Tab-separated table of C-alpha atoms in Angstrom:
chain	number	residue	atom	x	y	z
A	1	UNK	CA	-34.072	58.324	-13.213
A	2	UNK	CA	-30.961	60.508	-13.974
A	3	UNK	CA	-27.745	58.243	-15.767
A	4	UNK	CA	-24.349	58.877	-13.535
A	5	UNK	CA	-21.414	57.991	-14.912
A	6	UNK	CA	-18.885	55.685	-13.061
A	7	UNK	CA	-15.232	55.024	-13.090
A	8	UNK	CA	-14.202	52.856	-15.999
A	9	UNK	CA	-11.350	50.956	-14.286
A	10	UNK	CA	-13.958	49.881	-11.714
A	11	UNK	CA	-16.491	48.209	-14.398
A	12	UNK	CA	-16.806	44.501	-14.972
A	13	UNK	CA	-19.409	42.261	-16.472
A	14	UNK	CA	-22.147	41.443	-13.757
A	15	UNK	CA	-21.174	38.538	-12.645
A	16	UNK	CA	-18.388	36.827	-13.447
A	17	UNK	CA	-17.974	32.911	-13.806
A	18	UNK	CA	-15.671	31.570	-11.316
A	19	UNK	CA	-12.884	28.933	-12.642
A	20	UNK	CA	-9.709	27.419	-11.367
A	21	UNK	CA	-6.922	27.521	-13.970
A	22	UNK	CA	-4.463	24.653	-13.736
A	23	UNK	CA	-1.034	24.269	-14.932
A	24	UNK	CA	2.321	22.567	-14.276
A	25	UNK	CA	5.096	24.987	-13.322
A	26	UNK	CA	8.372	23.492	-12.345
A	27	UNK	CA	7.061	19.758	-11.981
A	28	UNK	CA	4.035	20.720	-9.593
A	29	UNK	CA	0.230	21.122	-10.382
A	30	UNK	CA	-0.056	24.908	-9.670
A	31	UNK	CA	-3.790	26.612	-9.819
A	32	UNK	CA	-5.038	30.086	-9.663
A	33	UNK	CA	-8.978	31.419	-9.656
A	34	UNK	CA	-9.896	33.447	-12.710
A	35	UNK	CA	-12.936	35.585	-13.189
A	36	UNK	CA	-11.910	36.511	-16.521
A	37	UNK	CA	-12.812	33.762	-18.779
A	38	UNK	CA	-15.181	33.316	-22.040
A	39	UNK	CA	-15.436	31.018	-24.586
A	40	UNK	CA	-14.466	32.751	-27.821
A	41	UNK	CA	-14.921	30.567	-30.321
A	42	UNK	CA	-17.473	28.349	-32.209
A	43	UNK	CA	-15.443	26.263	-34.436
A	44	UNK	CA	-13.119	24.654	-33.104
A	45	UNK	CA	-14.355	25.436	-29.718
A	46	UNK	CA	-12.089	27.711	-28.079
A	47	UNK	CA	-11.494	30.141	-24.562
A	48	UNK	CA	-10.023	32.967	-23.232
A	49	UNK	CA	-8.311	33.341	-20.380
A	50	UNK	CA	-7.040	36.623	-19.253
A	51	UNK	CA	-4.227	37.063	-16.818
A	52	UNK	CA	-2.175	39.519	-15.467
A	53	UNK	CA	1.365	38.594	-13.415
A	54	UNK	CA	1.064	35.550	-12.188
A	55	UNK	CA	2.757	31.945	-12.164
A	56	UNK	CA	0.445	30.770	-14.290
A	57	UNK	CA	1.860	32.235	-17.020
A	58	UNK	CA	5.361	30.220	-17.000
A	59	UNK	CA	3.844	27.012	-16.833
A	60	UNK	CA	1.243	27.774	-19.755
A	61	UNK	CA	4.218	29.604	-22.023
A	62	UNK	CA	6.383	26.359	-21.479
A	63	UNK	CA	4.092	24.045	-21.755
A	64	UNK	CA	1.012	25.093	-24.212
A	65	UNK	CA	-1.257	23.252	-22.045
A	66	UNK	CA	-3.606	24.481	-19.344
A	67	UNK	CA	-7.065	23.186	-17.783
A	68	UNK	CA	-9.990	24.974	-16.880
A	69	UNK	CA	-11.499	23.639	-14.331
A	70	UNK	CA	-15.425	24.439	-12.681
A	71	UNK	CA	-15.545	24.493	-9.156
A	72	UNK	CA	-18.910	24.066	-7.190
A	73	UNK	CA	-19.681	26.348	-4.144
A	74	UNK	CA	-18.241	23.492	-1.696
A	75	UNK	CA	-14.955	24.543	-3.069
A	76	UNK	CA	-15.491	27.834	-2.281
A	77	UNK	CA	-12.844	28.553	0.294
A	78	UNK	CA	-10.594	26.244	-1.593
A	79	UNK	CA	-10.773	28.208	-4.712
A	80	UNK	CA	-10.635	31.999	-2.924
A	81	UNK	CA	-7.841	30.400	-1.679
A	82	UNK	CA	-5.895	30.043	-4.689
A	83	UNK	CA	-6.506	33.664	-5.954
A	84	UNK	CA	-5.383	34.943	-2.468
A	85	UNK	CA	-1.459	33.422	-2.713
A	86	UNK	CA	1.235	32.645	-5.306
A	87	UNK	CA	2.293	29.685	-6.230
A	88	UNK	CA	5.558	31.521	-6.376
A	89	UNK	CA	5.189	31.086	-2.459
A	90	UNK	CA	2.916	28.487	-1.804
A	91	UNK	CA	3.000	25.010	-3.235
A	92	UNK	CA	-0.667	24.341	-4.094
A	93	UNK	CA	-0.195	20.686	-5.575
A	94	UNK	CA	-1.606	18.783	-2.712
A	95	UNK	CA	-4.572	20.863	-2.478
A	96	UNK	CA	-7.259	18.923	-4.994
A	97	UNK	CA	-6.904	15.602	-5.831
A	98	UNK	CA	-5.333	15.958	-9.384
A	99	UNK	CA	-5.571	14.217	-12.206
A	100	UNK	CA	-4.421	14.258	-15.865
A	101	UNK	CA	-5.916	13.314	-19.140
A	102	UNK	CA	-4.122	12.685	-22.540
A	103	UNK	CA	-2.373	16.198	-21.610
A	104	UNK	CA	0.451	15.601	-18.752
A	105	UNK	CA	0.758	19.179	-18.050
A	106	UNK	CA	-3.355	20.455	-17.558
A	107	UNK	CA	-4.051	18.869	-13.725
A	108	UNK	CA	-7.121	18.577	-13.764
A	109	UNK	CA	-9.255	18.942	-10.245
A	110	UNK	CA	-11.046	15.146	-9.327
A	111	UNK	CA	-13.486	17.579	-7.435
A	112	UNK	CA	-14.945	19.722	-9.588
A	113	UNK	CA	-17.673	19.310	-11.558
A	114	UNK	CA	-16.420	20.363	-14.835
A	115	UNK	CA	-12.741	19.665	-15.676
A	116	UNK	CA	-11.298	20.993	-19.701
A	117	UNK	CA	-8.363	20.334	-20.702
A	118	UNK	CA	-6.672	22.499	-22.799
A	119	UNK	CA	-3.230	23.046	-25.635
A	120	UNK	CA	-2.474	26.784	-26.425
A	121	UNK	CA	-4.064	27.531	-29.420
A	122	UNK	CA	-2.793	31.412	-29.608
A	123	UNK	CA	-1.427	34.382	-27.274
A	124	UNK	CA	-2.615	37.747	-27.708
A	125	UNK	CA	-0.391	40.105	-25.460
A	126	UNK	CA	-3.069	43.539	-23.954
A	127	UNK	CA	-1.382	46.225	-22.674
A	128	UNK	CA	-1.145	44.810	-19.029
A	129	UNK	CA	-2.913	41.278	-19.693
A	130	UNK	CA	-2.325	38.445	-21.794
A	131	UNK	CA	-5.402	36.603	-23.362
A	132	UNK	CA	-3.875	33.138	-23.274
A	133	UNK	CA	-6.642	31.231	-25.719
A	134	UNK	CA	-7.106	27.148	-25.506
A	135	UNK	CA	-8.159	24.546	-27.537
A	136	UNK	CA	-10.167	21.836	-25.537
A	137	UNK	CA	-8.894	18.328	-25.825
A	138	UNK	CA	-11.256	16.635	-23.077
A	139	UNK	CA	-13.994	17.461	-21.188
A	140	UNK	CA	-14.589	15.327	-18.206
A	141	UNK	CA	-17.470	15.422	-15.379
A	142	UNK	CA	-20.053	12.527	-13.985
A	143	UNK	CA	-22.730	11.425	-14.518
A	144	UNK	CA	-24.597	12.979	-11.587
A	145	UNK	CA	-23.836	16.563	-12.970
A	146	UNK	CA	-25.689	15.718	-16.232
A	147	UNK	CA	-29.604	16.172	-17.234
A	148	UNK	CA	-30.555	14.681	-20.750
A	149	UNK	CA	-26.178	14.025	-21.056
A	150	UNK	CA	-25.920	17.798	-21.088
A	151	UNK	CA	-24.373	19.480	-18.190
A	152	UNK	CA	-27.203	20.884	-15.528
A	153	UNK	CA	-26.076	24.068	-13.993
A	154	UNK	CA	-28.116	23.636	-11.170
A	155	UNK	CA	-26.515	19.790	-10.326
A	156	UNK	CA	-22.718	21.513	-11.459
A	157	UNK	CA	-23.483	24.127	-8.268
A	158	UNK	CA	-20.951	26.830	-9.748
A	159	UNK	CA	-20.490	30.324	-8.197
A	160	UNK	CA	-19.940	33.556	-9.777
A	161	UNK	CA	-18.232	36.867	-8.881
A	162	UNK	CA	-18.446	40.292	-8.352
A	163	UNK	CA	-15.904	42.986	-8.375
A	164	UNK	CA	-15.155	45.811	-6.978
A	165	UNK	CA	-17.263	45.184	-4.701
A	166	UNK	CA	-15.574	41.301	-4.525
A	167	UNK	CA	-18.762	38.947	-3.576
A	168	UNK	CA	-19.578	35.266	-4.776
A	169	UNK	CA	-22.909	34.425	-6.038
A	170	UNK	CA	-24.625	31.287	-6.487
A	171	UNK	CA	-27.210	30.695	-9.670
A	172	UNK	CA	-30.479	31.569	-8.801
A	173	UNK	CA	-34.029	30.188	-10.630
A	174	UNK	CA	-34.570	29.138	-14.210
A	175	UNK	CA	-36.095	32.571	-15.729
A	176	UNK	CA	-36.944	30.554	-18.893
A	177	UNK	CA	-35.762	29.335	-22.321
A	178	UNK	CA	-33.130	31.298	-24.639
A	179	UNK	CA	-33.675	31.728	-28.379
A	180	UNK	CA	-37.282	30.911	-26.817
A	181	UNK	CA	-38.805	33.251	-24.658
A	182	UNK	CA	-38.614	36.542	-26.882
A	183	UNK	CA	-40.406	34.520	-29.770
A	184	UNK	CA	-43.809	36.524	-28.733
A	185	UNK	CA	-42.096	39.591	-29.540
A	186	UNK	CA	-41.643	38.769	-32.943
A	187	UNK	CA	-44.132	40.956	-35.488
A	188	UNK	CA	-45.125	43.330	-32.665
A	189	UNK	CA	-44.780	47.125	-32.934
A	190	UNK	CA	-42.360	48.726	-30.882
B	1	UNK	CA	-17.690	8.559	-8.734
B	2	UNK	CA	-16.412	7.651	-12.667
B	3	UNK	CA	-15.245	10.323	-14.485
B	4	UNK	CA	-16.742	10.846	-17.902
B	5	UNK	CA	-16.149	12.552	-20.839
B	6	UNK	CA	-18.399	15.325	-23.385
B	7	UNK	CA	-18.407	16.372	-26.064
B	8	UNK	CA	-15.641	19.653	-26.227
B	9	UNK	CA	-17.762	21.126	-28.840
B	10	UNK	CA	-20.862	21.451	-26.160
B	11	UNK	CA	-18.730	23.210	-23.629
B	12	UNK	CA	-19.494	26.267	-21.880
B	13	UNK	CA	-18.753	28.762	-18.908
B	14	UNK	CA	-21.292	28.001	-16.064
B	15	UNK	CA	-22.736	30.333	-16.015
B	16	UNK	CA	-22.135	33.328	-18.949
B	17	UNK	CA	-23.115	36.807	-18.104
B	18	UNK	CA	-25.818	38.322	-20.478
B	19	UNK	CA	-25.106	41.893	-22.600
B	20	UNK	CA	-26.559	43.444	-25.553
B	21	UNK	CA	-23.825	44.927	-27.963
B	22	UNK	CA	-25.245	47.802	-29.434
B	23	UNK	CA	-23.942	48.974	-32.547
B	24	UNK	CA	-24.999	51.707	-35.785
B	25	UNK	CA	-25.606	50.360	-38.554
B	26	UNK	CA	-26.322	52.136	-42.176
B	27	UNK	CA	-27.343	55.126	-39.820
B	28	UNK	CA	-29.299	52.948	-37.729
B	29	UNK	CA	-29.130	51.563	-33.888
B	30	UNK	CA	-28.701	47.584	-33.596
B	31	UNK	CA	-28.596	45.076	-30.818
B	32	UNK	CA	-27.620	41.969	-30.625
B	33	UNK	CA	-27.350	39.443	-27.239
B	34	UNK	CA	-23.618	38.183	-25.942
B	35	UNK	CA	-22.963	35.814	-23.938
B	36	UNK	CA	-18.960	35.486	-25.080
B	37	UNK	CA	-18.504	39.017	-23.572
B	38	UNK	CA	-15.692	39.134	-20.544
B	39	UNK	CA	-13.184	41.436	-18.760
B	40	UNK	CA	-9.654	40.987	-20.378
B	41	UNK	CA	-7.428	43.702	-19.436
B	42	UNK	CA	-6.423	46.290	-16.013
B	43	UNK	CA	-5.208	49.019	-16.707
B	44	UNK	CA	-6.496	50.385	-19.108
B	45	UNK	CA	-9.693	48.329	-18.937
B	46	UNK	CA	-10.619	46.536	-21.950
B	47	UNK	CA	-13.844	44.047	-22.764
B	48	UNK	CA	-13.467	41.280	-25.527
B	49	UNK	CA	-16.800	40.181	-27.540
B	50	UNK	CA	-16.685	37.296	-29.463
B	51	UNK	CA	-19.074	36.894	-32.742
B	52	UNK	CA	-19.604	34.978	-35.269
B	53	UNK	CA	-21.309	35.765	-38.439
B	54	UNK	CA	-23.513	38.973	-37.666
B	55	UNK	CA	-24.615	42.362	-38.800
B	56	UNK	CA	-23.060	43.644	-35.993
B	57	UNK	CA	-19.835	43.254	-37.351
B	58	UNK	CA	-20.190	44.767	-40.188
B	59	UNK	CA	-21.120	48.066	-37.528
B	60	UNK	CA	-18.077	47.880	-35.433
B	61	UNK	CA	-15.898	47.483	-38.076
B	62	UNK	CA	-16.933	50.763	-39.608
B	63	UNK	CA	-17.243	52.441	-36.748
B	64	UNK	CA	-14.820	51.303	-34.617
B	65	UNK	CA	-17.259	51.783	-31.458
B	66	UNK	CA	-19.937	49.831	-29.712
B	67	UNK	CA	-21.191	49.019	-26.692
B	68	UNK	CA	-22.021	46.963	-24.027
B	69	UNK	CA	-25.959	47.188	-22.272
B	70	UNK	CA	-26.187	45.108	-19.228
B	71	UNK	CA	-30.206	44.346	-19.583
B	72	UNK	CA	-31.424	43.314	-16.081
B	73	UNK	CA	-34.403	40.319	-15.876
B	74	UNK	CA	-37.127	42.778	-16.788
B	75	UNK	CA	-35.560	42.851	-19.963
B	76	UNK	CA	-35.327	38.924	-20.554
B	77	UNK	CA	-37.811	39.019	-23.290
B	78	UNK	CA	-36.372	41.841	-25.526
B	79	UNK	CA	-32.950	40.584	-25.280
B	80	UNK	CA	-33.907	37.156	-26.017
B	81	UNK	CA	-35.641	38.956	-28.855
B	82	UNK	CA	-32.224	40.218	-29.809
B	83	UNK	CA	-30.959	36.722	-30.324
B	84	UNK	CA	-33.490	35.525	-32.170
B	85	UNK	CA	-33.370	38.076	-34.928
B	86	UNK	CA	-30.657	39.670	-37.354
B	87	UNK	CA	-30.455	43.121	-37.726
B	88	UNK	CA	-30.279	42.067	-41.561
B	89	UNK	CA	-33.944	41.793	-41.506
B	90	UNK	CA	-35.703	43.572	-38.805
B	91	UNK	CA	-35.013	46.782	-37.411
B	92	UNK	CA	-34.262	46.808	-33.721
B	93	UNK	CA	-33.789	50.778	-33.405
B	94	UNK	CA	-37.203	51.115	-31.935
B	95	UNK	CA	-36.772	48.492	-29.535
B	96	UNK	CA	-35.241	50.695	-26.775
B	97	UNK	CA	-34.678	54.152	-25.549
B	98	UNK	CA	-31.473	54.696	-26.890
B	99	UNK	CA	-29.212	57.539	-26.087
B	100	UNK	CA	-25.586	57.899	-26.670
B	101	UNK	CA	-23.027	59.572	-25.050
B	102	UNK	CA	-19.612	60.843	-26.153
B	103	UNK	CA	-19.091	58.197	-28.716
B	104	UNK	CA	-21.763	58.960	-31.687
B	105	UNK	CA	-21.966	55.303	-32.629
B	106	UNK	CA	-22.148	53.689	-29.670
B	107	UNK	CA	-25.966	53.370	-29.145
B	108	UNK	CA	-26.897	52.865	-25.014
B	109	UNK	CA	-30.172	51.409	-23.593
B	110	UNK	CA	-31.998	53.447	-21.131
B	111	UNK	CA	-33.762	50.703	-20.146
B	112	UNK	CA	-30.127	48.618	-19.143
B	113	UNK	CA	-29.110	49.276	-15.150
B	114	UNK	CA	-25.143	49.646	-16.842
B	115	UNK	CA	-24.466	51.032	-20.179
B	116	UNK	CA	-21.259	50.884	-21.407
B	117	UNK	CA	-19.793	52.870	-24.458
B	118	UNK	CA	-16.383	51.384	-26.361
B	119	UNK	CA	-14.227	52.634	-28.664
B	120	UNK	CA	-12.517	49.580	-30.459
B	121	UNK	CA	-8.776	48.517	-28.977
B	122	UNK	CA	-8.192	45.546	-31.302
B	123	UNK	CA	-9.654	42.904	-33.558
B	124	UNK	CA	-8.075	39.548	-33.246
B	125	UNK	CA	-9.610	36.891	-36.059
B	126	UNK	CA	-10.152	33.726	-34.809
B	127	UNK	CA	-11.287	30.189	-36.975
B	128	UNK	CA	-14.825	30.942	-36.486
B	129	UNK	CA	-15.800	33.970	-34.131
B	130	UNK	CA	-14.041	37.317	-34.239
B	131	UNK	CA	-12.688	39.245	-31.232
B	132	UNK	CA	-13.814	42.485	-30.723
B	133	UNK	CA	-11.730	44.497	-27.621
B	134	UNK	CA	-12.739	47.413	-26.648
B	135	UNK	CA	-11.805	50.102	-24.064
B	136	UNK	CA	-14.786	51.372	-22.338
B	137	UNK	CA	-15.178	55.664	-22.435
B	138	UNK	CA	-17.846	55.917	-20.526
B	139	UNK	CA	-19.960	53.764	-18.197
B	140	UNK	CA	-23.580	54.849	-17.245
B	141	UNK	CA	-25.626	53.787	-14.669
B	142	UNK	CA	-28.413	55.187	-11.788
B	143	UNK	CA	-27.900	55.747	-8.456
B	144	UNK	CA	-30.760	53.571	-7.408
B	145	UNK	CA	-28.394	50.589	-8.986
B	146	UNK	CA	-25.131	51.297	-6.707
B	147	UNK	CA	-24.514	50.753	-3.017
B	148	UNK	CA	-20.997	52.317	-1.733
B	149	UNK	CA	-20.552	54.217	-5.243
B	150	UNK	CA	-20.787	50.749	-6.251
B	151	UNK	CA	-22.626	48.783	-8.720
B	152	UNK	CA	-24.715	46.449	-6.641
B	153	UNK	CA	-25.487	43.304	-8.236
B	154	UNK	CA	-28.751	42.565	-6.063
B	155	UNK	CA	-29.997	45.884	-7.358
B	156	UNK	CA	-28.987	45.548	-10.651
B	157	UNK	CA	-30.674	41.980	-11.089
B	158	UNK	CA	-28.624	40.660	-14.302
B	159	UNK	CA	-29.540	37.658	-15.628
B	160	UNK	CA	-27.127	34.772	-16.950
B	161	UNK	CA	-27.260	32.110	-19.915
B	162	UNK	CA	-26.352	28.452	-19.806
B	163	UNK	CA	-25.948	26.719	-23.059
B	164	UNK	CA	-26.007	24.145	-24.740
B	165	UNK	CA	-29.457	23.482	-22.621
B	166	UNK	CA	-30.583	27.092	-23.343
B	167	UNK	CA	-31.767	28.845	-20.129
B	168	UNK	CA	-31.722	31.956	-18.300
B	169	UNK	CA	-30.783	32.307	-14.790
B	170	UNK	CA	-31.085	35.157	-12.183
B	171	UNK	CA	-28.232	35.625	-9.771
B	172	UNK	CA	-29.220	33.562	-6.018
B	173	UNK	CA	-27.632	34.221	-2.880
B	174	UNK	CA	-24.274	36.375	-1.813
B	175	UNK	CA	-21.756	33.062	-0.757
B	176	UNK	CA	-18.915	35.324	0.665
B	177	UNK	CA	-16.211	38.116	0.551
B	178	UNK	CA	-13.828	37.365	-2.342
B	179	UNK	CA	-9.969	37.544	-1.251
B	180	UNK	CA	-11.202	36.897	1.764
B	181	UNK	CA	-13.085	33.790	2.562
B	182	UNK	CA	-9.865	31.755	1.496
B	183	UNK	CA	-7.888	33.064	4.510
B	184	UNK	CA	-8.685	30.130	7.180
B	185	UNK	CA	-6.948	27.878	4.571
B	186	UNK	CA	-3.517	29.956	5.283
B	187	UNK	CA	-0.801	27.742	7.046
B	188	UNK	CA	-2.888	24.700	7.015
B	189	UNK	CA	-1.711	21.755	5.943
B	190	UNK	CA	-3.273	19.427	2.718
């Protein structure tokens, strides 16, 4: 079929994973939903977080700290939530039961799945963004979410997003190994 | 129940969206698989990569252009294929119909549902991994993939990685309207 091109503004990756970014702005737990998240690097382990305007940013340039916490789809609402209003307006503290690890400014959420704290390990201004990058401290979750002590996506129960069309998704089925299943491709012809 | 803690170093995004970064290398097309890839800036858009040690590299930074193939799960095998070997030994050129569009060394897969060519924005060195941003030129796709002038995910059919398990995952069900499905939670109390 014939290519078409699209509008480059309105291109993101497909899909996006779904986290709630923590920080303490002004005394109080503050958290905001980010789409725009990776991890960047392999040793030490580090992540990017990309943000535009938003609270956020005060309490991570004041503090160097920030969590990154994994929400499962019961938290749904919750977390849409907290990417629909400020915590410039809204005092979001009491919404999770938070909790904090050797870092007193990354609240970390009790319910998710998957909470990382973080210290500021570099800022990289973009043109509109900023690409705050973290170093992990701790990584805390339960037992229940684990499979052979690794983390099973499919016990975690995160969601993912889509823009512009703005959707969640849930995980669908196993489609197989990585560094695995192309292994029968290996001394073929192409 | 008790919080735990992992190890920081085996700490992912759940789940990480799949691309192939396509490259020309020594005249030649080369893919490799991403799963550090995300979003990082509005206006004007920009994607960051993150890579470690490959013969990628060595492509971008010549060129200052690549791109970004999202493969859909037809294409599991040959992108896992990707990730299993370096273009330092085997030549991937042949793998795909490739076709390029304004940006000579930006190679695009026919085969991929969105096809993304970048020029390159800004390299930021990390301890490890190295940052590749890039501002997108030109985005392919087919109409069959698009509902609304939009991509549609469902037609698309991406697939996603989990590490450090190793497995592929197709997307499941739509969960809601994001910016949306928060808005019963205005003016309650917590």
């Amino acid at each position: 079929m014939e290519k078409i091109t699209i509008d480059i503004g309105a291109t993101f990756l497909y899909p996006m994973p779904m986290v709630l970014v923590g920080s303490v702005i002004d005394g109080k737990a503050n958290f905001m939903a980010v789409g725009w998240v990776s991890r960047v690097n392999f040793k030490p382990p580090l992540f990017s977080i990309s943000l535009g305007l938003h609270h956020t940013n005060k309490g991570i340039d004041e503090n160097k700290e920030f969590s990154i916490n994994i929400p499962d789809v019961s938290l749904i609402e919750k977390t849409d939530y907290c990417g629909l209003v400020s915590g410039i307006k809204i005092d979001k503290s009491e919404l999770f039961n938070v909790f904090f690890g050797e870092l007193g400014k990354a609240p970390l959420i009790k319910e998710c799945p998957v909470c990382i704290s973080l210290s500021l390990f570099d800022t990289v201004k973009l043109p509109f963004n900023t690409l705050y990058i973290g170093e992990p401290k701790e990584v805390f979750t339960e037992k229940k979410y684990t499979t052979d002590n690794m983390l099973d996506i499919k016990k975690v129960n995160p969601f993912t997003l889509t823009m512009p069309d703005n959707h969640y998704w849930s995980v669908g089925e196993n489609l197989g190994k990585a560094w695995n299943i192309g292994k029968n491709l290996k001394n073929k012809d192409f």
